[in-house]
Amino acid sequence: MLKILNIVGARPNFMKIAPIVREMRRREAEFRPLIVHTGQHYDEAMSDSFFRDLGIPAPDFYLEVGSHSHAVQTARIMMAFEPVVLAEKPDWVVVVGDVNSTIACALVCAKLGVKVAHVEAGLRSRDRTMPEEINRILTDAISDLLLTSSQDADENLRQEGIAPDKIKFVGNVMIDSLFYNLEQSKSSKARENLDLRDKDYAVLTLHRPSNVDEEKTFTGLLDALVSIAEKLPVIFPVHPRTRANIEKFGFAERVANSNIRLIEPLGYLDFMNLYSSAKMVLTDSGGLQEETTALGIPCLTLRENTERPITIELGTNQLVGTNAEKIKQAAFAILENSSKKDTKIPPLWDGHAAERICDALVS
Ligand code: UD1
């Protein structure tokens, strides 16, 4: 029986750990899964509602770390997590994605000689100004098992000199959660409550520091979004970081006078209910690039690079950067249906990645 500590910290971790823990609990003769929540995200809307929607059991350990600078947050997670590892002596620690909780917990284990499996290993944007890129490179360098969601990630890891026998292509566990919950999301009233018709609106998410912390970049994005919103409503569930900057830069009135509709961050099922019927999604999120590809919804990624090139190669994603003209052109092309291409769901994005992750841990 393998004792596993499964780490979650921030919003994009919850939908990745949920199917893994569910599969471990199903295989109770093989696994004893425990959940550690670092508390990197802590609000009802950013954390608790995801536990409920995704049916994740209450954390066995809650580290209550909260928001701080990167150094302080990472250090506090390490300090709070080390005693848990020492007391619990797990066979494996499973970390997912690329947030500060991922690297902090992986680093604690590497120093204590406890084995770490990294789910969603090998993604690279090649942009080291992104905090997540640093977290990805470092976590992969010290993990014992690198579980990848696409084959370009395997190639990235091999190029960095990681031994091929540590790398295992298991597919995309985020898509396990998507397929598992899609039917249930149809009974959410999120779209209906906003009085929106199927395919008659766009969904926007924006939270990268490079987009929302710089006034000039944010202004350019807003110019494009206000124009797009003249043609169809843009529904914008706002991340706390972004909301604070809308106030700070004095954008609130401009947004209020446009057809961009700011709403509170949504839970997992409500948000799925909303984006799954959208005409298009505009985003700087990583996960949403994948979810829209799996559902065949056109996605414009408001970044200069992506660590998920498979969503462009096979899927519905287009990298449009932060230039207002380019964003508008791409959005208008989708509205005129002139940007249609044949898209495919990438290999092993089939709803069964968690099973393969558990098999890899056992073997
Ligand atoms: C973090 C992740 C990012 C991920 C994002 C998803 C890192 C380096 N970044 O960025 O990869 O895409 O989460 O949301 O790990 N806040 C709240 N309530 C919360 C959490 C945060 O109000 O529950 C506010 C705080 O004011 C905080 C700010 O949001 O300062 C930003 O939160 P933080 O966790 O520092 O980074 P994110 O931008 O959320």
XYZ file of C-alpha atoms and ligand atoms in Angstrom:
402
model
C 0.000 0.000 0.000
C 1.406 3.376 -1.029
C 0.932 6.316 1.288
C 0.619 9.441 -0.876
C 0.533 13.111 0.055
C -1.365 14.980 -2.682
C -0.599 18.701 -2.742
C -3.002 21.493 -3.668
C -2.484 25.203 -3.175
C -4.010 27.443 -5.800
C -7.154 27.384 -7.920
C -5.712 25.581 -10.980
C -4.540 22.682 -8.762
C -7.934 21.543 -7.555
C -9.288 20.153 -10.853
C -5.998 18.286 -11.390
C -5.824 16.593 -7.991
C -9.568 15.677 -7.817
C -9.486 12.775 -10.331
C -6.173 11.486 -8.928
C -7.511 11.310 -5.367
C -10.771 9.756 -6.591
C -8.852 7.028 -8.436
C -6.591 6.396 -5.423
C -9.609 6.045 -3.147
C -11.168 3.591 -5.609
C -7.984 1.498 -5.540
C -7.992 1.328 -1.764
C -5.895 -1.828 -1.581
C -3.048 -0.036 -3.371
C -3.249 3.556 -2.116
C -3.715 5.565 1.037
C -4.158 9.132 -0.295
C -3.919 12.164 1.987
C -4.521 15.757 0.895
C -2.373 18.736 1.862
C -3.805 22.205 1.113
C -1.108 24.849 1.461
C -3.648 27.695 1.632
C -1.980 29.661 -1.201
C -5.559 30.416 -2.276
C -8.030 30.620 0.580
C -11.203 32.515 -0.424
C -14.539 30.736 -0.747
C -14.567 31.592 -4.473
C -10.912 30.700 -5.145
C -10.747 27.511 -3.057
C -13.653 26.158 -0.960
C -16.230 26.119 -3.750
C -13.835 23.962 -5.819
C -13.627 21.325 -3.096
C -17.427 21.106 -3.099
C -17.911 21.142 -6.880
C -15.168 18.599 -7.503
C -16.064 16.342 -4.561
C -12.552 16.570 -3.100
C -12.454 15.288 0.501
C -11.559 17.896 3.133
C -7.775 18.352 3.369
C -5.987 16.219 5.943
C -3.534 19.087 6.446
C -4.233 22.779 5.931
C -1.096 24.938 6.058
C -2.815 28.378 6.019
C -0.047 30.113 4.153
C -2.031 32.870 2.359
C -0.861 35.659 0.013
C 2.665 37.114 0.269
C 5.586 37.964 -1.987
C 6.908 34.979 -3.914
C 9.848 34.439 -1.580
C 7.803 34.672 1.604
C 4.974 32.523 0.247
C 7.352 29.822 -1.025
C 9.372 29.829 2.189
C 6.286 29.642 4.412
C 4.918 26.703 2.441
C 8.260 24.905 2.842
C 8.424 25.597 6.578
C 4.865 24.415 7.155
C 5.152 21.365 4.891
C 8.435 19.927 6.186
C 7.022 18.763 9.568
C 4.093 17.108 7.755
C 6.481 15.063 5.604
C 8.637 14.161 8.593
C 5.613 13.002 10.587
C 3.772 11.203 7.800
C 6.728 9.568 5.988
C 4.857 9.201 2.676
C 5.976 6.816 -0.074
C 5.290 9.516 -2.658
C 4.336 13.173 -2.765
C 2.266 14.192 -5.811
C 2.517 17.807 -6.970
C 0.585 19.248 -9.923
C 1.015 22.199 -12.274
C 3.314 25.150 -11.784
C 2.271 27.299 -8.852
C 4.432 28.284 -5.877
C 2.997 25.403 -3.827
C 4.271 22.966 -6.490
C 7.940 23.960 -6.288
C 7.867 24.604 -2.527
C 6.613 21.114 -1.674
C 8.805 19.400 -4.289
C 11.873 21.127 -2.870
C 11.090 20.030 0.697
C 10.824 16.411 -0.494
C 13.999 16.534 -2.592
C 15.965 17.646 0.498
C 14.389 14.954 2.682
C 14.900 12.194 0.120
C 11.144 11.625 -0.306
C 9.980 10.711 -3.807
C 8.069 13.331 -5.795
C 5.831 12.800 -8.811
C 5.121 15.910 -10.903
C 1.861 15.852 -12.820
C 1.841 18.140 -15.905
C 5.636 17.989 -16.146
C 7.668 19.308 -19.073
C 5.534 22.242 -20.221
C 7.730 25.162 -21.295
C 6.844 28.689 -22.432
C 10.572 29.545 -22.690
C 9.682 32.814 -20.986
C 11.617 33.027 -17.738
C 9.890 36.252 -16.717
C 6.845 34.079 -15.886
C 6.977 32.860 -12.287
C 5.318 29.628 -13.427
C 8.134 28.879 -15.904
C 10.698 29.016 -13.106
C 8.475 26.767 -10.985
C 8.130 24.278 -13.855
C 11.849 24.056 -14.667
C 12.902 23.655 -11.040
C 10.173 21.183 -10.099
C 11.022 18.977 -13.077
C 14.736 19.071 -12.264
C 14.170 17.594 -8.784
C 11.210 15.248 -9.328
C 11.593 11.461 -9.458
C 8.661 10.782 -11.771
C 7.664 13.201 -14.534
C 4.108 12.614 -15.701
C 3.379 14.480 -18.914
C 0.169 15.591 -20.602
C 1.516 15.931 -24.158
C 4.456 14.498 -26.051
C 6.121 17.874 -26.670
C 6.650 17.914 -22.892
C 8.536 14.588 -23.065
C 10.784 16.116 -25.700
C 11.410 19.250 -23.567
C 12.427 17.089 -20.612
C 14.757 14.892 -22.667
C 16.418 18.032 -24.038
C 17.044 19.196 -20.470
C 18.876 15.949 -19.782
C 16.207 14.219 -17.689
C 16.603 10.437 -17.781
C 13.989 8.964 -20.154
C 12.975 6.282 -17.631
C 11.690 8.990 -15.277
C 9.340 10.408 -17.935
C 5.881 8.917 -18.506
C 3.310 10.266 -20.940
C -0.020 9.801 -19.131
C -2.292 12.378 -20.800
C -4.155 15.340 -19.404
C -5.694 14.926 -15.975
C -7.440 18.299 -16.195
C -9.488 16.842 -19.025
C -10.457 13.930 -16.729
C -12.170 16.528 -14.548
C -13.727 18.270 -17.534
C -15.322 15.121 -18.981
C -16.329 13.821 -15.553
C -18.202 17.036 -14.707
C -19.500 18.229 -18.086
C -22.963 16.669 -17.762
C -23.426 18.002 -14.258
C -22.343 21.498 -15.314
C -25.378 21.627 -17.617
C -27.639 21.883 -14.578
C -25.822 24.991 -13.334
C -27.833 28.180 -13.839
C -24.793 30.425 -14.398
C -25.523 31.243 -18.054
C -29.274 31.519 -17.513
C -28.814 33.832 -14.539
C -26.763 36.162 -16.732
C -29.517 36.035 -19.353
C -27.185 34.817 -22.107
C -28.063 32.792 -25.192
C -26.014 29.855 -26.447
C -22.994 31.022 -28.552
C -24.006 34.654 -28.199
C -21.294 35.907 -25.864
C -17.576 35.723 -25.175
C -15.914 34.703 -21.907
C -12.815 36.531 -20.709
C -10.304 35.671 -17.981
C -7.215 37.714 -17.218
C -4.858 37.435 -14.290
C -1.199 37.103 -15.423
C 0.989 39.712 -13.729
C 2.502 40.554 -17.140
C -0.975 41.527 -18.409
C -2.691 43.073 -15.421
C 0.121 44.546 -13.327
C 1.422 46.774 -16.158
C -0.863 49.694 -16.848
C 0.218 50.087 -20.489
C -0.391 46.443 -21.384
C -3.684 46.337 -19.514
C -4.840 49.514 -21.323
C -4.086 47.966 -24.710
C -5.993 44.831 -23.815
C -8.920 46.883 -22.597
C -9.022 48.837 -25.893
C -9.424 45.562 -27.794
C -11.928 44.074 -25.362
C -14.169 47.162 -25.361
C -14.327 47.007 -29.197
C -15.077 43.282 -29.216
C -17.780 43.839 -26.609
C -19.542 46.206 -29.024
C -20.276 43.130 -31.176
C -21.077 40.605 -28.431
C -21.187 40.757 -24.662
C -17.916 39.843 -22.946
C -18.473 38.103 -19.599
C -15.512 38.633 -17.292
C -15.281 36.706 -14.004
C -12.604 38.764 -12.311
C -9.641 37.317 -10.415
C -8.864 39.218 -7.160
C -5.482 40.406 -8.511
C -7.165 41.832 -11.617
C -10.006 43.466 -9.717
C -7.506 45.289 -7.511
C -5.674 46.611 -10.584
C -8.862 47.735 -12.347
C -9.424 49.983 -9.336
C -5.781 51.040 -9.053
C -5.485 52.100 -12.723
C -8.903 53.841 -12.694
C -10.427 51.540 -15.353
C -13.683 50.868 -13.484
C -15.762 53.562 -15.201
C -14.571 52.659 -18.693
C -15.460 49.029 -18.082
C -18.834 49.936 -16.573
C -19.695 51.987 -19.688
C -18.799 49.129 -22.031
C -20.456 45.831 -22.815
C -17.852 43.995 -20.726
C -19.708 42.487 -17.771
C -17.612 42.056 -14.650
C -18.765 39.270 -12.369
C -17.282 37.564 -9.309
C -15.016 34.534 -9.896
C -17.193 31.478 -10.538
C -16.998 27.969 -9.129
C -15.859 25.070 -11.282
C -19.312 23.892 -12.464
C -20.731 27.381 -12.972
C -17.696 28.446 -14.964
C -17.892 25.319 -17.115
C -21.577 26.017 -17.707
C -20.580 29.492 -18.906
C -17.561 28.828 -21.146
C -18.882 25.610 -22.664
C -21.608 27.585 -24.477
C -19.491 30.611 -25.383
C -18.880 31.739 -28.951
C -15.253 32.273 -28.007
C -12.981 32.483 -25.003
C -10.305 35.148 -24.503
C -7.804 34.273 -21.812
C -4.304 34.320 -20.393
C -4.960 31.164 -18.356
C -3.081 27.945 -19.050
C -5.838 25.486 -18.205
C -8.503 27.227 -20.242
C -6.408 26.835 -23.398
C -6.709 23.092 -22.836
C -10.367 22.998 -21.804
C -11.462 24.964 -24.884
C -9.425 22.652 -27.117
C -11.102 19.603 -25.565
C -14.557 21.124 -26.197
C -13.808 22.644 -29.631
C -14.473 26.239 -28.546
C -12.377 28.939 -30.270
C -9.817 30.372 -27.841
C -7.694 33.507 -28.184
C -4.729 33.468 -25.827
C -3.735 36.991 -24.800
C -0.048 36.200 -24.334
C 3.097 36.264 -26.451
C 3.886 32.597 -25.771
C 2.306 29.423 -24.508
C 3.642 26.376 -22.680
C 0.810 24.418 -24.298
C 1.652 24.468 -28.052
C -0.413 21.328 -28.697
C -3.569 23.451 -28.224
C -2.476 25.534 -31.222
C -1.153 22.681 -33.320
C -4.179 20.408 -32.921
C -6.734 22.436 -31.017
C -8.740 25.644 -31.190
C -6.210 27.954 -29.609
C -4.609 30.997 -31.290
C -1.814 32.997 -29.735
C -2.733 36.641 -30.320
C -0.446 38.473 -27.892
C -1.418 41.783 -26.335
C -1.605 43.979 -29.429
C -5.110 45.473 -29.619
C -5.379 45.319 -33.434
C -4.309 41.715 -33.609
C -6.735 40.666 -30.886
C -9.639 42.459 -32.563
C -8.870 40.962 -35.979
C -8.767 37.442 -34.584
C -11.993 37.928 -32.608
C -13.844 39.412 -35.586
C -12.678 36.514 -37.776
C -14.252 34.092 -35.296
C -17.479 36.108 -35.345
C -17.553 35.909 -39.141
C -16.750 32.198 -38.931
C -13.813 32.790 -41.264
C -11.172 31.293 -38.988
C -12.563 27.754 -38.899
C -10.017 24.965 -39.037
C -10.176 21.229 -38.471
C -9.311 20.649 -34.855
C -8.611 17.515 -32.861
C -8.484 16.543 -29.216
C -4.817 15.754 -28.425
C -3.749 12.149 -27.711
C -4.619 10.785 -24.238
C -6.873 13.700 -23.356
C -9.470 10.998 -22.890
C -10.680 11.221 -19.294
C -8.425 8.375 -18.076
C -5.159 10.131 -17.183
C -5.646 9.577 -13.420
C -5.719 5.807 -13.975
C -2.414 5.978 -15.827
C -0.933 8.237 -13.121
C -1.845 5.661 -10.462
C -0.411 2.834 -12.595
C 2.841 4.784 -12.987
C 3.107 5.330 -9.211
C 2.561 1.640 -8.552
C 5.084 0.501 -11.136
C -1.471 32.011 -8.739
C -0.406 31.204 -9.496
C -0.737 31.199 -10.971
C -2.152 30.707 -11.210
C -3.111 31.564 -10.399
C -4.534 31.144 -10.574
C 1.903 31.251 -8.639
C 3.227 31.828 -8.847
N 0.916 31.803 -9.375
O -1.380 33.356 -9.151
O 0.155 30.344 -11.646
O -2.462 30.800 -12.588
O -2.728 31.451 -9.026
O -5.367 31.977 -9.874
O 1.746 30.337 -7.864
N -6.092 36.585 -3.469
C -7.320 36.602 -2.859
N -7.878 35.421 -2.471
C -7.268 34.223 -2.685
C -6.016 34.218 -3.318
C -5.447 35.398 -3.710
O -7.908 37.644 -2.662
O -7.849 33.173 -2.306
C -5.490 37.856 -3.911
C -4.416 38.366 -3.004
O -4.540 39.725 -2.900
C -3.128 38.049 -3.738
C -3.573 38.083 -5.185
O -4.938 37.670 -5.195
O -2.135 38.930 -3.427
C -2.781 37.186 -6.075
O -2.758 35.853 -5.553
P -1.450 34.924 -5.680
O -1.748 33.580 -5.133
O -0.274 35.662 -5.165
O -1.192 34.807 -7.207
P -2.175 34.533 -8.415
O -2.120 35.718 -9.285
O -3.525 34.044 -7.963
